[in-house]
Coordinates of C-alpha atoms in Angstrom, one line a residue:
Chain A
X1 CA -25.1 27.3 19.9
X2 CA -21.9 27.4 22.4
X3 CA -18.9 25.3 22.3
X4 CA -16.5 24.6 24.5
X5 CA -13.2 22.6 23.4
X6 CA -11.7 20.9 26.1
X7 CA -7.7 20.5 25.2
X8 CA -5.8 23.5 23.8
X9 CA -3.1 20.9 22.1
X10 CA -2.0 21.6 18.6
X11 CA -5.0 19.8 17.4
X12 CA -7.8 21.6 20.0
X13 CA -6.2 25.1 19.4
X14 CA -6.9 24.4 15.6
X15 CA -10.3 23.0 16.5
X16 CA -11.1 26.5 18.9
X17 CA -9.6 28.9 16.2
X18 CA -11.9 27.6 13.9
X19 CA -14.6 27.6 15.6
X20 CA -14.6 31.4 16.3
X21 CA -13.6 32.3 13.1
X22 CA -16.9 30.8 11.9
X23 CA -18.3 33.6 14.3
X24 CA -19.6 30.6 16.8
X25 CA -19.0 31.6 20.6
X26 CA -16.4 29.8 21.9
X27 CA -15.2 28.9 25.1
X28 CA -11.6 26.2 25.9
X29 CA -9.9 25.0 28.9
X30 CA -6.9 23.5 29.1
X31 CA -4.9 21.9 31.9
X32 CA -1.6 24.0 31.3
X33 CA -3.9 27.3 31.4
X34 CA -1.0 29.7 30.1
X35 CA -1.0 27.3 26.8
X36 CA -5.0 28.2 26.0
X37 CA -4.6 32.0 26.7
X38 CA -3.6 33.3 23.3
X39 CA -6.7 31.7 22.1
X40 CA -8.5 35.2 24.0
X41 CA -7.3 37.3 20.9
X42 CA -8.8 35.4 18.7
X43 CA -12.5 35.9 21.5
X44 CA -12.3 32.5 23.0
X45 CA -12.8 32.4 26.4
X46 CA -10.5 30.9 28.1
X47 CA -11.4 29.0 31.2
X48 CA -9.1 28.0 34.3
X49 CA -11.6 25.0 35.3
X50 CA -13.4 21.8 33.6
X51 CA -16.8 23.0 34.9
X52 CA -17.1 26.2 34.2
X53 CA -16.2 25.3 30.1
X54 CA -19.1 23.2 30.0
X55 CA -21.2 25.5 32.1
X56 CA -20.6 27.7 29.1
X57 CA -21.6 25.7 26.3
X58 CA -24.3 23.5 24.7
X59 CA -21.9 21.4 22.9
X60 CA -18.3 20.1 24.0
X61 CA -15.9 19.0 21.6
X62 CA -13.5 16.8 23.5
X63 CA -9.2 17.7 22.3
X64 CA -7.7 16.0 25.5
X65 CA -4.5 13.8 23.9
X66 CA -7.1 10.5 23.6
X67 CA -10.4 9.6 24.7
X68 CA -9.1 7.5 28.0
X69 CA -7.4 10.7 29.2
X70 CA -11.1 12.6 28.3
X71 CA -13.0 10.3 29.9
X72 CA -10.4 10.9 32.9
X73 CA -10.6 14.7 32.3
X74 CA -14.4 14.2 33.1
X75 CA -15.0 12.3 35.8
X76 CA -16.8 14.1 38.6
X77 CA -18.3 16.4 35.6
X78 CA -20.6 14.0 33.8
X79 CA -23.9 15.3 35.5
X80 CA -22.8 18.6 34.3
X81 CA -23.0 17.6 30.6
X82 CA -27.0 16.6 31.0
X83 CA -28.8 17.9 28.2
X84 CA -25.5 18.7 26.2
X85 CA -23.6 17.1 23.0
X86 CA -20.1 15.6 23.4
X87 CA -18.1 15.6 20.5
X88 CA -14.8 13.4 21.1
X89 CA -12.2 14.1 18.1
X90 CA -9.4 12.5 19.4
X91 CA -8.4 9.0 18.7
X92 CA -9.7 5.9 21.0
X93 CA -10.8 2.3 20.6
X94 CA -14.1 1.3 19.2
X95 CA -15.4 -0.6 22.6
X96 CA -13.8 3.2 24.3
X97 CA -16.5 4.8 22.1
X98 CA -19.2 2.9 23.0
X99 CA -18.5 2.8 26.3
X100 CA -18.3 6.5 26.6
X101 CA -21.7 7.2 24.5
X102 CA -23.4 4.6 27.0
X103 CA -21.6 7.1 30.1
X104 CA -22.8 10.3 28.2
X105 CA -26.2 8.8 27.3
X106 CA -26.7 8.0 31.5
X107 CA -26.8 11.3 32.6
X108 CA -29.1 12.1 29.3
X109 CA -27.1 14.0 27.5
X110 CA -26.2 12.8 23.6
X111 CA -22.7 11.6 22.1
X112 CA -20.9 11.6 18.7
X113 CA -17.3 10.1 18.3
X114 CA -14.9 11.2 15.8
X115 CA -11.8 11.1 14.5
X116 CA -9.5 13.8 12.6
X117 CA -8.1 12.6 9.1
X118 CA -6.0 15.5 8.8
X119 CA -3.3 17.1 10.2
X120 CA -3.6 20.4 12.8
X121 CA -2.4 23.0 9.9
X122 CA -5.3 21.5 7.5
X123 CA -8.4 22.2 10.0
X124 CA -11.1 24.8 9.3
X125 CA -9.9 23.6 5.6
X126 CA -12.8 22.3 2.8
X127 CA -10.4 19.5 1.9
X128 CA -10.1 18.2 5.5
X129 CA -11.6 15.3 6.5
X130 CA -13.7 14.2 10.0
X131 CA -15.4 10.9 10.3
X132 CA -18.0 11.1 13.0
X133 CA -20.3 8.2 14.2
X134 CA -22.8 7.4 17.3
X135 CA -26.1 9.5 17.8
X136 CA -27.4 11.1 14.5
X137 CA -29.1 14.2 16.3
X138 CA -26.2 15.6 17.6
X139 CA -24.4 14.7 13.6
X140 CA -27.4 16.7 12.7
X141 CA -27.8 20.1 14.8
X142 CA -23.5 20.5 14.9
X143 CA -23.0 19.4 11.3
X144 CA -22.4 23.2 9.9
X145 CA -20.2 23.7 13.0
X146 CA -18.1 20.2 11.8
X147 CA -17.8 21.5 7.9
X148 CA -16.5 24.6 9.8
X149 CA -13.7 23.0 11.5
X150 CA -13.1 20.0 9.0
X151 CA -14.9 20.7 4.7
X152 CA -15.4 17.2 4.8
X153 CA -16.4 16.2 7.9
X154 CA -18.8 12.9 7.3
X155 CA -21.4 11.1 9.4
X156 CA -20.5 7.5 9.1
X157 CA -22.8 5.7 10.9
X158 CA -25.0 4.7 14.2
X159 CA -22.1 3.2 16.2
X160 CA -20.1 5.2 18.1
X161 CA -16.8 3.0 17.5
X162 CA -17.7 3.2 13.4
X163 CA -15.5 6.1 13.3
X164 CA -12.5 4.1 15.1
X165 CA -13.1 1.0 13.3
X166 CA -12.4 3.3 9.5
X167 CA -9.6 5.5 11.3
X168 CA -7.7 2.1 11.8
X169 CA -8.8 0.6 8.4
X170 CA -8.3 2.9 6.2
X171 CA -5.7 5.5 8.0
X172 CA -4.1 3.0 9.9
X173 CA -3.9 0.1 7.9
X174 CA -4.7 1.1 4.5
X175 CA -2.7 4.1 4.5
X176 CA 0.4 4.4 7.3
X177 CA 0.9 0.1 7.2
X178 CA 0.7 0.9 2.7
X179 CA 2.7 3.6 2.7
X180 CA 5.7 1.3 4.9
X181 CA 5.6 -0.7 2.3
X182 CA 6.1 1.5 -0.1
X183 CA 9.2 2.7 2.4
X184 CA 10.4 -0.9 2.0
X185 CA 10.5 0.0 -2.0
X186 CA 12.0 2.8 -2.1
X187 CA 15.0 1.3 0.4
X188 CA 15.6 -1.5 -1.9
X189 CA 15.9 1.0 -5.1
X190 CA 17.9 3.7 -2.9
X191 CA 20.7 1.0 -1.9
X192 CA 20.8 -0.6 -5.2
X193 CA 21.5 3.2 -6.5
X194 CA 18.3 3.7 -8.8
X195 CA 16.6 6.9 -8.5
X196 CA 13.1 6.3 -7.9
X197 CA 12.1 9.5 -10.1
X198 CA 13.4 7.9 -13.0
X199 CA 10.8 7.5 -15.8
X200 CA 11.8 4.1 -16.1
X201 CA 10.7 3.1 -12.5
X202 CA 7.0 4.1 -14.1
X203 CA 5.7 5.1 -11.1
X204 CA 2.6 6.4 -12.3
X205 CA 2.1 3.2 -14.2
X206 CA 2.3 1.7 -10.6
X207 CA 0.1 3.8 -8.3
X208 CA -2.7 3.4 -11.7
X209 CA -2.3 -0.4 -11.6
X210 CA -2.4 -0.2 -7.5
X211 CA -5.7 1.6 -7.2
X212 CA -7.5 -0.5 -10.4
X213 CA -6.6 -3.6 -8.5
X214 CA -7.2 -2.2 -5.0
X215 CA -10.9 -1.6 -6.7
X216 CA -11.1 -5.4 -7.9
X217 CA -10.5 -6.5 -4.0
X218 CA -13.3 -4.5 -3.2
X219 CA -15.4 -6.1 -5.5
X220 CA -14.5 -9.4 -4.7
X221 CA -15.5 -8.4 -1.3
X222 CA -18.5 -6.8 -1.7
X223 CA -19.8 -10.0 -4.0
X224 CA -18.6 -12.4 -1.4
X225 CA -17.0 -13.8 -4.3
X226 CA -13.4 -15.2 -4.6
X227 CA -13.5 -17.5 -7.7
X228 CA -11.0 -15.9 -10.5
X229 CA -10.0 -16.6 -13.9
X230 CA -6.5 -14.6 -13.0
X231 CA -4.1 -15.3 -11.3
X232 CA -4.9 -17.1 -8.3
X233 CA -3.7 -16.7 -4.4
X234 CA -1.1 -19.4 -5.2
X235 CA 0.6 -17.5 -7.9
X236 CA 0.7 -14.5 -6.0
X237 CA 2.4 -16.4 -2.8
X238 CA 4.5 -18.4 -5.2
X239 CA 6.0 -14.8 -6.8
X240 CA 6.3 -13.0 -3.1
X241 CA 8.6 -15.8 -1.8
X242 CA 10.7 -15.4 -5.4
X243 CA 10.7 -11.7 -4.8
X244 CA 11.5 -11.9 -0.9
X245 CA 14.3 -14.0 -1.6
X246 CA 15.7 -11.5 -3.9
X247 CA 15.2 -8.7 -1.2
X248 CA 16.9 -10.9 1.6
X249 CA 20.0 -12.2 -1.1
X250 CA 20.2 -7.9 -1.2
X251 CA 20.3 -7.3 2.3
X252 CA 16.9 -5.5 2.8
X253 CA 14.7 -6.9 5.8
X254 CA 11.1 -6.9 4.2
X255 CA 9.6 -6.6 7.2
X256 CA 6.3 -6.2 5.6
X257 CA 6.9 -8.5 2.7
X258 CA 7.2 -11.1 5.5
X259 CA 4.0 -10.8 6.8
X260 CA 2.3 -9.9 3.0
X261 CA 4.2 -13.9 2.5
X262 CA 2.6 -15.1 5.9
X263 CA -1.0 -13.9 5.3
X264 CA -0.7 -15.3 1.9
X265 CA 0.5 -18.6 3.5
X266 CA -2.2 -19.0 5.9
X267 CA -5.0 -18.4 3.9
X268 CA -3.3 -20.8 1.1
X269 CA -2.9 -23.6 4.1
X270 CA -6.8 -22.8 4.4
X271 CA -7.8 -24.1 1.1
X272 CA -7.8 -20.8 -0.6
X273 CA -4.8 -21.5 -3.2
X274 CA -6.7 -21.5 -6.3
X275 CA -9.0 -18.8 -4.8
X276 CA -8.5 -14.7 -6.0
X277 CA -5.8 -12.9 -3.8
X278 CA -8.7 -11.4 -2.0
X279 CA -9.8 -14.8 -0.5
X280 CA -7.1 -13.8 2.1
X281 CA -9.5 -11.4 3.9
X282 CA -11.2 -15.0 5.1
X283 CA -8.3 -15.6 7.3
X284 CA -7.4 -12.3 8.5
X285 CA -9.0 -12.6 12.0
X286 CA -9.6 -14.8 14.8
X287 CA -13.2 -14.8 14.4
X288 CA -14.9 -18.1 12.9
X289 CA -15.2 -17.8 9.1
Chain B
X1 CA 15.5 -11.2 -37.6
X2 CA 14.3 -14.9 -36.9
X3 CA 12.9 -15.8 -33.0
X4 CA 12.8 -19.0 -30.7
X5 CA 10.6 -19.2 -27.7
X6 CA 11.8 -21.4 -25.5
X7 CA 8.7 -22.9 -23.4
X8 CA 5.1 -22.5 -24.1
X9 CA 3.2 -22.2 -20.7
X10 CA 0.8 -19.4 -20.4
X11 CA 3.3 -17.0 -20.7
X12 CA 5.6 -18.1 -23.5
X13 CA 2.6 -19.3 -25.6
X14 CA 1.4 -15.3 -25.4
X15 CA 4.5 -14.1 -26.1
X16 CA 5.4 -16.4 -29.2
X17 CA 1.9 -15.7 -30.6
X18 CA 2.3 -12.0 -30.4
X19 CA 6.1 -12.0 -32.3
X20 CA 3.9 -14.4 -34.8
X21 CA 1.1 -11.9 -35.4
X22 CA 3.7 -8.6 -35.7
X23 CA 5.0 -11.2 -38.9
X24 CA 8.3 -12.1 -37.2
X25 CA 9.3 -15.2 -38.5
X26 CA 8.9 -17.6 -35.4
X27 CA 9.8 -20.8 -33.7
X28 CA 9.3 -22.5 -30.4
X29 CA 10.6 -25.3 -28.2
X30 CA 8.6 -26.8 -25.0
X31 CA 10.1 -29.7 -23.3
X32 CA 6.1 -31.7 -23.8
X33 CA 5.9 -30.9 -27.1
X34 CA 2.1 -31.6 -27.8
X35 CA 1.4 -28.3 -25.4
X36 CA 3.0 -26.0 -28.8
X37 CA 1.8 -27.6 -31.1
X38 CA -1.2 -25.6 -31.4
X39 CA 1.5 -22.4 -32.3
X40 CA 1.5 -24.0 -35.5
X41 CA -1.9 -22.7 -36.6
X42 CA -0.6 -19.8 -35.7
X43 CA 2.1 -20.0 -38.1
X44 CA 5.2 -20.9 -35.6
X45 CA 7.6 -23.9 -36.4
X46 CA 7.6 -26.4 -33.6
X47 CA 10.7 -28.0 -32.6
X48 CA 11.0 -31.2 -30.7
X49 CA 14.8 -30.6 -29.4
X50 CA 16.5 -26.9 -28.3
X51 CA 19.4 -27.0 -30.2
X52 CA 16.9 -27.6 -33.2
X53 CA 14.9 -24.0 -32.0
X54 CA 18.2 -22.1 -31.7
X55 CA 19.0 -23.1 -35.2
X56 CA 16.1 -20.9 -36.3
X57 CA 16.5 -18.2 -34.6
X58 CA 19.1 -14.9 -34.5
X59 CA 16.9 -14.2 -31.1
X60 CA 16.5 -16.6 -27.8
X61 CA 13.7 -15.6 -26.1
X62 CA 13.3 -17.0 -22.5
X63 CA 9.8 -18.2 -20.8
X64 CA 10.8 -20.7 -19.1
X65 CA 9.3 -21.1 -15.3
X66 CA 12.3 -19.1 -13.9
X67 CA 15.5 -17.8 -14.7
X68 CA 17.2 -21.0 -12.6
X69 CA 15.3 -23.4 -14.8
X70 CA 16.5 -21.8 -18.2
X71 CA 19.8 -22.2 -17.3
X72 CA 19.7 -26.1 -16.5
X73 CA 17.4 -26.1 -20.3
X74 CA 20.6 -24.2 -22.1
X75 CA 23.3 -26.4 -20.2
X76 CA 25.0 -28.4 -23.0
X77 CA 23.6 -25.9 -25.8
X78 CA 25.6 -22.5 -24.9
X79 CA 28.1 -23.0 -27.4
X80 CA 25.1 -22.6 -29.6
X81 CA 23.9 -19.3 -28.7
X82 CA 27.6 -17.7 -30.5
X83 CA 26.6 -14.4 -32.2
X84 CA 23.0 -14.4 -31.1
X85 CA 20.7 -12.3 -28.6
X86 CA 19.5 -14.1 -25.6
X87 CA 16.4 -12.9 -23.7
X88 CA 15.3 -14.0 -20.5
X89 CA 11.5 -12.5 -19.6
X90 CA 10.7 -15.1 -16.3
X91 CA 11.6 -14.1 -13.0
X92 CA 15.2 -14.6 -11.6
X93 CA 17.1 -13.1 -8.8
X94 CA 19.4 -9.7 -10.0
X95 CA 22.6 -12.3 -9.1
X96 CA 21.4 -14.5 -11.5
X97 CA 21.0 -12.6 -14.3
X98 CA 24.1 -11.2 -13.9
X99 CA 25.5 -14.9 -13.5
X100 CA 23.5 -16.0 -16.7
X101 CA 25.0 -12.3 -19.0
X102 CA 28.4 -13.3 -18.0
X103 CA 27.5 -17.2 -19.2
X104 CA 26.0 -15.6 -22.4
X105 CA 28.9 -13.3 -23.1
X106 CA 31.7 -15.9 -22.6
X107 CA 30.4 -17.4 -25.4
X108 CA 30.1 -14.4 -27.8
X109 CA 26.5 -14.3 -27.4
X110 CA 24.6 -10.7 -25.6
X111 CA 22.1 -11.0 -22.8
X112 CA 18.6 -9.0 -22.2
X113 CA 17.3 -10.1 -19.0
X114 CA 12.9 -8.6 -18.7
X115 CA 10.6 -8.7 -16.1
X116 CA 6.9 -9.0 -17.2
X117 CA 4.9 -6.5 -15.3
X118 CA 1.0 -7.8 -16.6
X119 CA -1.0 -10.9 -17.2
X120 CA -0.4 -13.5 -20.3
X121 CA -3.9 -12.4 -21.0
X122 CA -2.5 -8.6 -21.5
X123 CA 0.8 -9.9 -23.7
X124 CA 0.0 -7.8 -27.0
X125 CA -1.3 -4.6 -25.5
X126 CA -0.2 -1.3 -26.3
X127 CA -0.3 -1.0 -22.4
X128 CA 1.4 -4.0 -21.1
X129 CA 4.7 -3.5 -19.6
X130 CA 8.0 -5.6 -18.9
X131 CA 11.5 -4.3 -18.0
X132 CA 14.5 -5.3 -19.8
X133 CA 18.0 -4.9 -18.3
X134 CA 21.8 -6.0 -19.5
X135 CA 23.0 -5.0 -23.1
X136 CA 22.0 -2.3 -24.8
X137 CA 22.5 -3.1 -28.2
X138 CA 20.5 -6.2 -28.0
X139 CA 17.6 -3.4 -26.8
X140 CA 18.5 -1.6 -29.4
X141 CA 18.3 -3.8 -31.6
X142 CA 14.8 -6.4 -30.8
X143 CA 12.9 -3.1 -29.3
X144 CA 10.4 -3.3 -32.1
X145 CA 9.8 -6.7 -31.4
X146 CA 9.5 -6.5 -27.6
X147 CA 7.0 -3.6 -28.3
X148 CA 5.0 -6.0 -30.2
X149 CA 4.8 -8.1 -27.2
X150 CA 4.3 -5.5 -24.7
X151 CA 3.7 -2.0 -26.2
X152 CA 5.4 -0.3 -23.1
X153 CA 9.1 -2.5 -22.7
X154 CA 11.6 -0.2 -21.3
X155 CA 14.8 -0.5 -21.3
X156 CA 15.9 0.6 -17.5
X157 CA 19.6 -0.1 -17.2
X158 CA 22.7 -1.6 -18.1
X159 CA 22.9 -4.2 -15.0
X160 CA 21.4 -7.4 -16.0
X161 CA 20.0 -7.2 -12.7
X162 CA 18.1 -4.2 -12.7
X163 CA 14.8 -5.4 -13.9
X164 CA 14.9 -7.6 -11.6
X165 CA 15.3 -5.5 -8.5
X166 CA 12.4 -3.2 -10.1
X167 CA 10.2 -6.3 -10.0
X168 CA 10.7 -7.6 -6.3
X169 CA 10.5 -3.3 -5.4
X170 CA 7.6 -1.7 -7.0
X171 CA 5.6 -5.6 -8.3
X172 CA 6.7 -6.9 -5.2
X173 CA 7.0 -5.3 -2.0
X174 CA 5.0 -1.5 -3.3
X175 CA 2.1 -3.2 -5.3
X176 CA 1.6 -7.0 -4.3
X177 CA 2.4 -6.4 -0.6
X178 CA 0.7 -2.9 -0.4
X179 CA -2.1 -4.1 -1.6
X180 CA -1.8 -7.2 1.2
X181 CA -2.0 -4.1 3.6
X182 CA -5.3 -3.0 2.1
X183 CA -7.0 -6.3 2.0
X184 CA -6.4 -6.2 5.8
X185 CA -7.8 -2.9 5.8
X186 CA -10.7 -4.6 3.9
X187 CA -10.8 -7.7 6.3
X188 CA -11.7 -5.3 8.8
X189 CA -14.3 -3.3 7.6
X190 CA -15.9 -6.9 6.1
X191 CA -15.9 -8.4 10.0
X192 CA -17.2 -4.9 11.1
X193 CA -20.1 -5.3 8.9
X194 CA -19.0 -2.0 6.5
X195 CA -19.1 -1.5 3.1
X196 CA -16.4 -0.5 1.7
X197 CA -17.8 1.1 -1.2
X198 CA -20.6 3.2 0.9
X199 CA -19.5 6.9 0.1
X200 CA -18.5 7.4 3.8
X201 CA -15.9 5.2 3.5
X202 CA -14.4 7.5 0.8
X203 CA -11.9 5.4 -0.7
X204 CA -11.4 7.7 -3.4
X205 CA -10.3 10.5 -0.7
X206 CA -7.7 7.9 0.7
X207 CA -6.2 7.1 -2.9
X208 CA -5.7 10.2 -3.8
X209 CA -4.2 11.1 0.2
X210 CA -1.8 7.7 -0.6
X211 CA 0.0 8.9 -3.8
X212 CA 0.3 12.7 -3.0
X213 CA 2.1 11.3 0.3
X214 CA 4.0 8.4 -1.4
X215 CA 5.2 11.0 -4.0
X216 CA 6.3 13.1 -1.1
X217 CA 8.4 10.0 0.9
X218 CA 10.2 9.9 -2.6
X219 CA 11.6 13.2 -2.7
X220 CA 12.7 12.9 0.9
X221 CA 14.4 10.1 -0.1
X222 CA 16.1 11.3 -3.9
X223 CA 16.7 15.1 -1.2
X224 CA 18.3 12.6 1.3
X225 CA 16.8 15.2 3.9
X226 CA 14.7 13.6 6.6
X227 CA 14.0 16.5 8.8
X228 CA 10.0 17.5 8.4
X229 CA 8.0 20.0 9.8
X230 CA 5.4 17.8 9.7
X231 CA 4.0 14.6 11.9
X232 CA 7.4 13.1 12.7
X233 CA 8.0 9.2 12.7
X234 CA 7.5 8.9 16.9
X235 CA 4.0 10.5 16.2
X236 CA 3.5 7.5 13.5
X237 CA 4.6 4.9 16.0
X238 CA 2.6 6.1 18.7
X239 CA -0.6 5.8 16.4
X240 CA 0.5 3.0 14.7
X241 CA 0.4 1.1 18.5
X242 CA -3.1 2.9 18.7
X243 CA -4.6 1.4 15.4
X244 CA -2.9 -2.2 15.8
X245 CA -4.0 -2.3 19.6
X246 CA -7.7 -1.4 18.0
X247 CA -7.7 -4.1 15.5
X248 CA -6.3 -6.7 18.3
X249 CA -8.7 -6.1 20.6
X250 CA -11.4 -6.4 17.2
X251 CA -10.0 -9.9 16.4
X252 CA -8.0 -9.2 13.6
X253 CA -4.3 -10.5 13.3
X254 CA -2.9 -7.5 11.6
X255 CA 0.5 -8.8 10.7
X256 CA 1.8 -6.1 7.9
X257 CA 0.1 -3.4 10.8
X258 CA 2.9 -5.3 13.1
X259 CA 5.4 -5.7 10.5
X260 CA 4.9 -1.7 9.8
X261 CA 5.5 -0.9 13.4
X262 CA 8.5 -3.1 13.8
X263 CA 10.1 -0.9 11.1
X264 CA 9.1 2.2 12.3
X265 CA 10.2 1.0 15.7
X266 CA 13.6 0.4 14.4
X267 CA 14.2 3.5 13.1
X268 CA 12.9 5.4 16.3
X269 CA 15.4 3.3 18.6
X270 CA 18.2 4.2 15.6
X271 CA 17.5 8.3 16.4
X272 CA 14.8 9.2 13.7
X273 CA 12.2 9.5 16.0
X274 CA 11.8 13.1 14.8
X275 CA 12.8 12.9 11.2
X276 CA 9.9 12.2 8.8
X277 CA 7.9 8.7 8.1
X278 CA 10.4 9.1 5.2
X279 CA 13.3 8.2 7.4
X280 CA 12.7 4.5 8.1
X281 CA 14.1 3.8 4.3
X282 CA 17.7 4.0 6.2
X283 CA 17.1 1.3 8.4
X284 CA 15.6 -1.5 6.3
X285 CA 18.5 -2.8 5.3
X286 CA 21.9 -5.0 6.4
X287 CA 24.0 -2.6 5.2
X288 CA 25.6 0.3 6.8
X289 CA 23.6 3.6 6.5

């Protein structure tokens, strides 16, 4: 099998290095040529035009700064790709995905989305993660080349935008829109001088109680569930306004708090007051309940 | 050392029958007495007026609704607290607790002020936590009998407030409103039609990703060194925008994902675009940096 990675970025240089340290032959092309040539040291090919990358290769892995500038990068090369996989690993919308599988699938060749959960330095790692989604064939004949580039790389499913729809889930909101939070925390304990290291902040104690919660969420979830005997939706709102108007009396902004408060007070104006603090995922979105 | 337990809800009924059970002699006052009488079987006096429940008691203990509702239940009796301990354990803002020691120690009386970190359901357990604050002689002194009500009470600090501002930071904005960022993480995946627990999914991967990061955003912050050879905060923004402008265009509201890039937004336009993640703590507050 041949690959050519289109996009000799931080990310795609990663991607191509690790490629032909796996001993696969590997071809790139960039648009700022001079920025894909040390890649040749490493036997990459280095190409000075679109086509004659993917003349080179069976499989292209698509590095191009987002899948609307790939999709750009391509046009007036799609018949080219007939008969080949397309690997996007760059970051795009779930309707981009399926739109592009639908463009790749016209001129018969076969598409799998993607998107990197790691940073640059951590690819070709066994720890680094890819989720990959769309057409199962291609998951299957490039799978040893994706634990090559990423340990962990995973197929999650049929739909192209699956991949998009957990990158902004789970990295996005889970993780980045979490992890501001925890900023807002550790602003309110750095300007009222305590030092968050302190045993007696008990962190530890916090991120155990975090993830044991986060768990009973998930549960509620999964049963379609949201009856509790603890501590219901109400009590929760009823403490974040309390603890909101301590971080405003202090100064802080709570940004996030705010809108933790407004979710809480929408799905409470929905009926859901005596329902678990999970009942809030019923009124997260615009679509009908 | 005798105890009163002033108001018997959930809370103050699990507390009271915790000091019974360690064999601490024990009385109670609720303003509808019928609700603590059933203490009694427990072996706790039950008084009909406050100034009645001080008299048998060398310790105050405070479970009243909130902090502001205590006060207006001592007004008329502080002259009565003289040479005792006084412990608040219901939420209050860091002001008032300092408002209520100073009220306590004009009248030669010493203030604890606690925040309970668990369930009533958990009051007893070798695990269950709550934070005192204020005088450290009255810790000194009760901390066999606060670890009979919750087996991990910590004392963290001499300012009456400081339990307090650990409450609204790591129960408040870290845990409750973190974990209001993952259920919209979990609203998503639920109107995408994924399970969250499939193995794909790998919420055990993103756990793990969450604290080693969050553990790294705190020694930025106790370093007060923002620069990072790592993804800076303009790369966070930019895919922040991405993953909101994905979950927009699915339906969902997303309000902490907007609330997370107004903050990282802030501190981009303030100069941090290339400091860390870490670096929005200095902007999410009224104060001066």
């Amino acid at each position: 099998m041949r690959y050519s990675v289109l996009g000799t970025g931080l990310m795609g240089t990663a991607v191509a290095h690790a490629l032909a340290k796996s001993g696969r032959d590997t071809a790139v092309w960039n648009r700022t040529i001079s920025r894909a040539e040390p890649l040749a040291k490493a036997g990459v090919s280095v190409h000075a035009d679109v086509g004659s990358a993917l003349d080179a290769s069976d499989a292209v892995v698509l590095t191009i700064l987002d899948l609307d500038s790939a999709m750009k990068t391509l046009d007036g090369h799609f018949a080219a790709l007939e008969g080949k996989a397309v690997i996007n690993l760059m970051s795009g919308t779930p309707a981009l995905a399926r739109e592009m599988a639908q463009r790749v699938e016209e001129v018969g060749a076969r598409y799998l989305d993607g998107t990197i959960q790691c940073y640059p330095s951590d690819i070709g790692a066994a720890e680094a993660l890819i989720n990959l989604s769309g057409d199962r064939a291609v998951w299957d004949a490039h799978k040893d080349a994706l634990e090559a580039v990423a340990g962990r790389s995973t197929y999650v499913g049929e739909d192209p935008g699956a991949a998009s729809i957990l990158d902004a889930a789970l990295a996005g909101t889970f993780y980045t829109a979490g992890l501001g939070a925890f900023c807002e925390a550790l602003a309110f304990l750095r300007d009222s001088n305590i030092d968050p290291t302190r045993p007696e902040v008990a962190l530890d104690y916090w991120f155990d109680l975090f993830r044991a919660q986060a768990m009973q969420l998930v549960d509620y979830v999964a049963q379609d569930d949201f009856a509790t005997s603890e501590a219901t939706l109400a009590v929760y709102l009823a403490a974040v306004r309390q603890w909101r108007s301590t971080m405003l009396a202090a100064g802080q902004r709570g940004s996030i708090m705010a809108a933790a408060q407004q979710n809480l007070e929408i799905a409470d104006a929905a009926g859901y007051g005596n329902s678990s603090f999970a009942a809030q995922v019923l009124t997260m979105s615009s679509r009908p309940e």
